[in-house]
Coordinates of C-alpha atoms and ligand atoms in Angstrom, one line a residue:
M1 CA 0.0 0.0 0.0
K2 CA 2.8 2.4 1.1
I3 CA 4.7 1.7 -2.1
K4 CA 1.6 2.4 -4.2
V5 CA 1.1 5.8 -2.5
L6 CA 4.7 6.7 -3.0
A7 CA 4.6 5.7 -6.6
G8 CA 1.4 7.8 -7.0
V9 CA 3.2 10.8 -5.5
I10 CA 6.2 10.4 -7.7
V11 CA 4.1 10.1 -10.9
T12 CA 2.0 13.2 -9.9
L13 CA 5.2 15.2 -9.1
A14 CA 6.8 14.2 -12.4
A15 CA 3.6 15.1 -14.3
L16 CA 3.5 18.5 -12.5
I17 CA 7.2 19.2 -13.4
I18 CA 6.5 18.3 -17.0
V19 CA 3.5 20.6 -17.1
V20 CA 5.4 23.5 -15.4
L21 CA 8.3 23.1 -17.9
G22 CA 5.9 23.0 -20.8
V23 CA 4.2 26.2 -19.5
F24 CA 7.7 27.9 -19.2
R25 CA 8.6 26.9 -22.7
I26 CA 5.3 28.3 -24.0
M27 CA 5.8 31.5 -22.1
A28 CA 9.3 31.9 -23.6
D29 CA 7.6 32.1 -27.1
V30 CA 10.9 31.0 -28.8
Q31 CA 10.0 31.2 -32.5
P32 CA 10.0 35.1 -32.7
G33 CA 13.6 35.1 -31.2
R34 CA 14.7 32.5 -33.8
D35 CA 13.1 34.6 -36.6
A36 CA 14.6 37.8 -35.4
S37 CA 18.1 36.2 -35.3
A38 CA 17.7 34.9 -38.8
K39 CA 16.6 38.2 -40.1
L40 CA 19.6 40.0 -38.6
G41 CA 22.1 37.2 -39.7
I42 CA 22.9 36.3 -36.1
P43 CA 23.6 32.6 -35.4
Y44 CA 21.0 30.9 -33.3
P45 CA 21.4 30.1 -30.5
T46 CA 24.5 32.2 -30.4
V47 CA 27.7 31.8 -28.4
I48 CA 29.2 35.1 -27.2
A49 CA 32.7 34.8 -25.7
H50 CA 32.4 37.3 -22.8
R51 CA 35.7 39.3 -22.7
G52 CA 37.1 36.5 -24.8
A53 CA 37.6 33.0 -23.5
S54 CA 38.0 34.8 -20.1
Y55 CA 37.7 31.7 -17.8
L56 CA 40.9 30.3 -19.4
A57 CA 43.0 33.4 -20.0
P58 CA 43.1 37.0 -18.7
E59 CA 40.0 38.9 -19.8
E60 CA 40.2 41.1 -22.9
T61 CA 43.8 40.2 -23.7
M62 CA 45.4 38.6 -26.8
P63 CA 45.3 35.0 -25.5
A64 CA 41.6 35.3 -24.4
F65 CA 40.5 36.7 -27.8
L66 CA 42.7 34.3 -29.8
L67 CA 41.4 31.3 -27.8
A68 CA 37.8 32.3 -28.3
R69 CA 38.4 32.7 -32.0
E70 CA 40.1 29.3 -32.3
L71 CA 37.4 27.5 -30.3
G72 CA 34.8 28.7 -32.7
A73 CA 32.7 31.3 -30.7
D74 CA 30.2 33.1 -32.8
Y75 CA 31.1 36.5 -31.2
I76 CA 33.9 38.0 -29.2
E77 CA 32.5 40.4 -26.6
M78 CA 34.4 43.3 -25.3
D79 CA 34.0 46.5 -23.4
L80 CA 35.2 49.7 -25.1
Q81 CA 36.6 52.8 -23.5
R82 CA 38.3 55.9 -24.8
T83 CA 41.8 56.9 -23.7
K84 CA 42.8 60.5 -22.9
D85 CA 44.4 60.8 -26.3
G86 CA 41.4 59.4 -28.2
A87 CA 42.3 55.7 -28.7
I88 CA 39.6 53.0 -28.2
V89 CA 40.7 50.2 -25.9
A90 CA 39.1 46.9 -24.8
F91 CA 38.8 47.2 -21.0
H92 CA 36.0 46.4 -18.6
D93 CA 36.6 48.3 -15.3
D94 CA 36.5 52.0 -14.7
T95 CA 39.9 51.9 -13.1
L96 CA 43.0 49.8 -13.8
E97 CA 43.4 48.4 -10.3
R98 CA 41.9 45.0 -10.5
T99 CA 43.5 43.7 -13.7
T100 CA 46.8 45.6 -14.1
N101 CA 49.9 46.6 -12.1
V102 CA 48.9 50.3 -12.3
K103 CA 49.9 50.7 -8.6
E104 CA 53.5 49.8 -9.4
V105 CA 53.8 51.6 -12.7
F106 CA 51.8 54.8 -11.8
P107 CA 51.7 55.0 -8.0
G108 CA 48.9 57.1 -6.8
R109 CA 46.9 56.8 -10.0
E110 CA 45.2 53.5 -9.3
K111 CA 41.9 55.1 -8.5
Q112 CA 41.9 57.3 -11.6
F113 CA 39.5 56.4 -14.4
I114 CA 41.1 54.7 -17.4
N115 CA 40.2 57.6 -19.6
T116 CA 42.7 59.8 -17.8
F117 CA 45.5 57.7 -19.2
N118 CA 46.9 57.9 -22.7
L119 CA 47.4 54.9 -24.8
G120 CA 51.2 54.9 -24.4
E121 CA 50.7 54.8 -20.6
L122 CA 48.2 52.0 -20.8
K123 CA 50.6 50.0 -23.0
R124 CA 53.2 50.0 -20.2
L125 CA 50.9 48.0 -18.0
D126 CA 50.8 44.3 -17.3
A127 CA 47.2 43.1 -17.8
G128 CA 47.8 39.4 -17.4
S129 CA 49.8 38.7 -14.1
W130 CA 46.7 39.3 -11.9
F131 CA 45.1 36.3 -13.6
N132 CA 48.0 34.0 -12.8
K133 CA 47.8 35.1 -9.1
A134 CA 44.0 34.8 -8.9
Y135 CA 43.8 31.4 -10.7
P136 CA 47.0 29.5 -10.3
D137 CA 45.3 26.3 -11.7
R138 CA 44.8 28.2 -15.0
A139 CA 48.0 30.2 -15.0
H140 CA 50.5 30.3 -17.8
P141 CA 53.8 32.1 -17.5
T142 CA 53.2 33.7 -20.9
F143 CA 50.0 35.4 -19.6
A144 CA 52.3 37.8 -17.6
N145 CA 52.7 41.2 -19.2
Q146 CA 49.8 40.8 -21.6
K147 CA 48.8 44.2 -22.9
I148 CA 45.6 46.2 -23.0
L149 CA 44.5 46.1 -26.6
T150 CA 43.0 48.7 -29.0
L151 CA 39.9 48.0 -31.0
E152 CA 42.0 47.9 -34.1
E153 CA 44.2 45.2 -32.6
V154 CA 41.1 43.1 -31.7
I155 CA 39.7 43.5 -35.2
A156 CA 43.0 42.1 -36.5
V157 CA 42.5 39.1 -34.2
V158 CA 39.0 38.3 -35.3
E159 CA 40.0 38.7 -39.0
G160 CA 43.2 36.8 -38.7
G161 CA 42.2 33.2 -38.3
V162 CA 40.2 30.5 -40.2
N163 CA 37.2 31.0 -37.9
K164 CA 35.8 34.6 -38.3
P165 CA 33.9 35.4 -35.2
G166 CA 31.7 38.6 -35.0
L167 CA 32.3 41.5 -32.7
Y168 CA 29.9 42.3 -29.9
L169 CA 30.9 45.7 -28.7
E170 CA 29.9 47.4 -25.5
T171 CA 30.3 51.1 -24.7
K172 CA 31.4 51.1 -21.0
S173 CA 30.6 54.3 -19.1
P174 CA 30.1 56.2 -22.4
E175 CA 28.9 59.3 -20.6
R176 CA 32.5 59.9 -19.6
S177 CA 33.7 59.7 -23.2
P178 CA 31.4 61.9 -25.3
G179 CA 31.8 61.0 -29.0
I180 CA 33.1 57.5 -28.3
E181 CA 30.3 56.0 -30.6
K182 CA 31.5 58.1 -33.6
L183 CA 35.1 57.1 -33.0
I184 CA 34.1 53.4 -32.9
V185 CA 32.0 53.6 -36.0
E186 CA 34.8 55.3 -37.9
I187 CA 37.3 52.6 -37.0
L188 CA 34.8 49.9 -38.0
A189 CA 33.8 51.6 -41.2
L190 CA 37.4 52.1 -42.3
R191 CA 37.9 48.3 -42.0
G192 CA 34.7 47.3 -43.8
W193 CA 32.7 46.2 -40.7
I194 CA 30.2 49.0 -41.5
G195 CA 29.1 50.0 -44.9
P196 CA 28.0 48.5 -48.2
N197 CA 30.4 45.5 -48.0
A198 CA 29.9 44.7 -44.3
K199 CA 28.9 41.1 -43.5
K200 CA 25.4 40.9 -42.1
G201 CA 25.2 40.0 -38.5
A202 CA 29.0 40.2 -37.9
L203 CA 28.7 43.2 -35.7
I204 CA 26.4 44.0 -32.7
F205 CA 26.5 47.0 -30.4
Q206 CA 25.5 46.8 -26.8
S207 CA 25.1 49.1 -23.9
F208 CA 23.4 49.7 -20.5
D209 CA 23.1 53.3 -21.7
A210 CA 20.1 53.9 -24.0
A211 CA 21.6 57.2 -25.1
S212 CA 24.7 55.5 -26.3
L213 CA 22.6 53.0 -28.3
A214 CA 20.6 55.8 -29.8
K215 CA 23.8 57.4 -31.0
F216 CA 24.8 54.1 -32.7
K217 CA 21.4 54.0 -34.3
E218 CA 21.9 57.4 -35.8
L219 CA 25.4 56.6 -37.0
A220 CA 24.9 53.1 -38.3
P221 CA 21.2 52.2 -38.2
E222 CA 21.8 48.8 -39.9
V223 CA 23.9 47.4 -37.1
P224 CA 21.9 45.4 -34.5
R225 CA 21.9 46.9 -31.0
T226 CA 21.3 45.1 -27.6
Y227 CA 20.0 47.1 -24.6
L228 CA 21.7 45.6 -21.6
I229 CA 19.6 45.3 -18.4
D230 CA 21.0 44.8 -14.9
E231 CA 19.3 44.3 -11.5
D232 CA 19.6 47.9 -10.6
M233 CA 17.7 49.0 -13.7
A234 CA 15.0 46.4 -13.1
R235 CA 14.6 47.8 -9.5
K236 CA 13.8 51.2 -10.9
E237 CA 11.6 50.3 -13.8
S238 CA 9.4 47.3 -14.7
W239 CA 10.5 44.7 -17.2
S240 CA 7.7 46.0 -19.6
E241 CA 9.0 49.6 -19.4
L242 CA 12.6 48.4 -20.1
V243 CA 11.4 46.2 -23.0
D244 CA 9.4 49.1 -24.4
R245 CA 12.6 51.2 -24.4
A246 CA 14.5 48.4 -26.1
V247 CA 12.0 48.3 -29.0
A248 CA 14.0 51.1 -30.6
H249 CA 16.9 48.6 -30.9
S250 CA 17.2 44.9 -31.8
G251 CA 17.4 43.0 -28.5
V252 CA 17.8 43.0 -24.8
G253 CA 20.7 41.6 -22.8
P254 CA 19.4 40.8 -19.3
V255 CA 21.5 39.6 -16.4
G256 CA 20.8 36.0 -15.7
Y257 CA 18.7 36.9 -12.7
L258 CA 16.2 38.5 -15.0
G259 CA 16.2 35.7 -17.6
F260 CA 12.8 34.2 -16.7
P261 CA 10.8 32.6 -19.5
W262 CA 8.0 35.1 -19.0
N263 CA 10.5 38.0 -19.4
I264 CA 12.1 36.4 -22.4
G265 CA 8.6 35.8 -23.9
K266 CA 7.6 39.4 -23.4
A267 CA 10.7 40.6 -25.3
H268 CA 10.2 38.0 -28.0
K269 CA 6.6 39.2 -28.5
K270 CA 8.0 42.6 -29.3
G271 CA 10.3 41.1 -31.9
L272 CA 13.4 41.5 -29.7
L273 CA 16.3 39.1 -29.3
V274 CA 17.3 38.0 -25.9
H275 CA 21.0 37.4 -25.1
V276 CA 21.5 36.6 -21.4
Y277 CA 24.7 37.4 -19.5
T278 CA 27.0 36.0 -17.9
I279 CA 26.2 32.3 -17.9
N280 CA 29.0 30.0 -17.0
E281 CA 27.7 27.0 -15.0
L282 CA 26.4 24.1 -17.1
A283 CA 23.2 24.0 -15.1
H284 CA 22.6 27.6 -15.9
I285 CA 23.5 27.1 -19.5
R286 CA 20.8 24.3 -19.6
L287 CA 18.3 26.4 -17.8
F288 CA 18.5 29.6 -19.8
S289 CA 18.7 27.7 -23.1
F290 CA 15.5 25.9 -22.0
F291 CA 14.0 29.2 -21.0
G292 CA 14.3 30.3 -24.6
A293 CA 17.4 32.6 -24.6
D294 CA 18.6 33.3 -28.2
G295 CA 22.2 33.4 -27.0
L296 CA 24.4 33.5 -24.0
F297 CA 27.3 35.7 -23.0
T298 CA 29.7 33.3 -21.3
D299 CA 33.3 33.2 -19.9
R300 CA 33.1 29.5 -20.8
C301 CA 32.6 29.5 -24.6
D302 CA 34.3 26.1 -24.7
R303 CA 31.6 24.7 -22.4
L304 CA 28.7 26.4 -24.2
L305 CA 29.9 25.2 -27.6
V306 CA 30.1 21.6 -26.4
Y307 CA 26.6 21.9 -24.8
Q308 CA 25.3 23.0 -28.2
G309 CA 26.8 19.9 -29.8
R310 CA 29.5 21.8 -31.7
T311 CA 32.8 20.1 -32.0
L312 CA 35.8 21.8 -30.5
P313 CA 38.8 21.8 -32.9
A314 CA 41.0 20.7 -29.9
Q315 CA 41.1 21.0 -26.2
P316 CA 41.6 24.6 -25.0
A317 CA 44.9 23.8 -23.3
D318 CA 46.2 22.4 -26.6
I319 CA 45.0 25.4 -28.6
L320 CA 46.7 27.7 -26.1
K321 CA 49.9 25.7 -26.5
K322 CA 49.7 25.9 -30.3
L323 CA 49.1 29.6 -30.1
G324 CA 52.4 29.9 -28.1
Y325 CA 50.9 30.3 -24.6
Ligands
G3P401 O1 27.9 42.7 -22.1 C1 27.2 41.8 -21.3 C2 27.9 41.8 -20.1 O2 29.3 41.9 -20.4 C3 27.5 43.0 -19.3 O3 28.2 43.0 -18.1 O4 29.8 44.0 -16.6 O5 30.5 42.0 -17.9 O6 30.2 44.2 -19.0 P1 29.8 43.3 -17.9
CA402 CA1 30.5 43.7 -21.3

């Protein structure tokens, strides 16, 4: 009798879970996301190497970008900032403290914003040794003294291999660098990433700053744009309000915490793509893929590619070795 009751409970629970998952999937309304991706030439579901293959190499440095390219990521994501002398560099934080030796090279300037440094100064910094100290299990002696890269240098990386990933470019703190959008567009146009011969879907702009996206829309309306959304923004405005603002662009990029199927579905219904950040754990990759995300920003592009059934050309450690790291 007891076994019968237990079996009944298990079957009921299993049925309930299946129903709930089915409802989630319906809520996510996946087809419009698929259609919007196809229309824009964006691979579906798409693999976005967040700051390069940044789990395995120092973020936004040469080995991280090269490794992401060689692994076969669809896009290389990076954060762009303008230096004091007008160069565009790939760098995430406002200050140089966390990921460089600024304290040793420019004592007293470690709290200064990156846009108070000129490119020559930034090129004197070591942007790799912090990684070796923080992650000794993933360290490589050749990561030491990696340099902060310009946008032009990263373009050369993505154009330089057999795999040709796209560029997924974020303006970071754009309010501190007025005119940064124009500089970025000029660099890309000069290299054929914008203009009549540009490859469809190869370039996506992204920002938490709607004004920055509006500038890109004015300068290069044909390039897709993703409106990034974090917890703070979602505390101040409802998901519907944020999605309504994003309708001027191509998609939303919510933090994982906001990637519920009902949120994803709402965005899809408005014809928007949903690329969720930053998803590294396999369980989370499974979850957000099931919830209908059209792509994921991940530090683990190796893991996401495998999850999607795409064959890695070799193990990441072997690729790094072949690349000379
Ligand atoms: O661009 C998506 C994601 O990178 C946004 O967060 O802080 O890593 O730039 P963050
Ligand atoms: Ca970013």
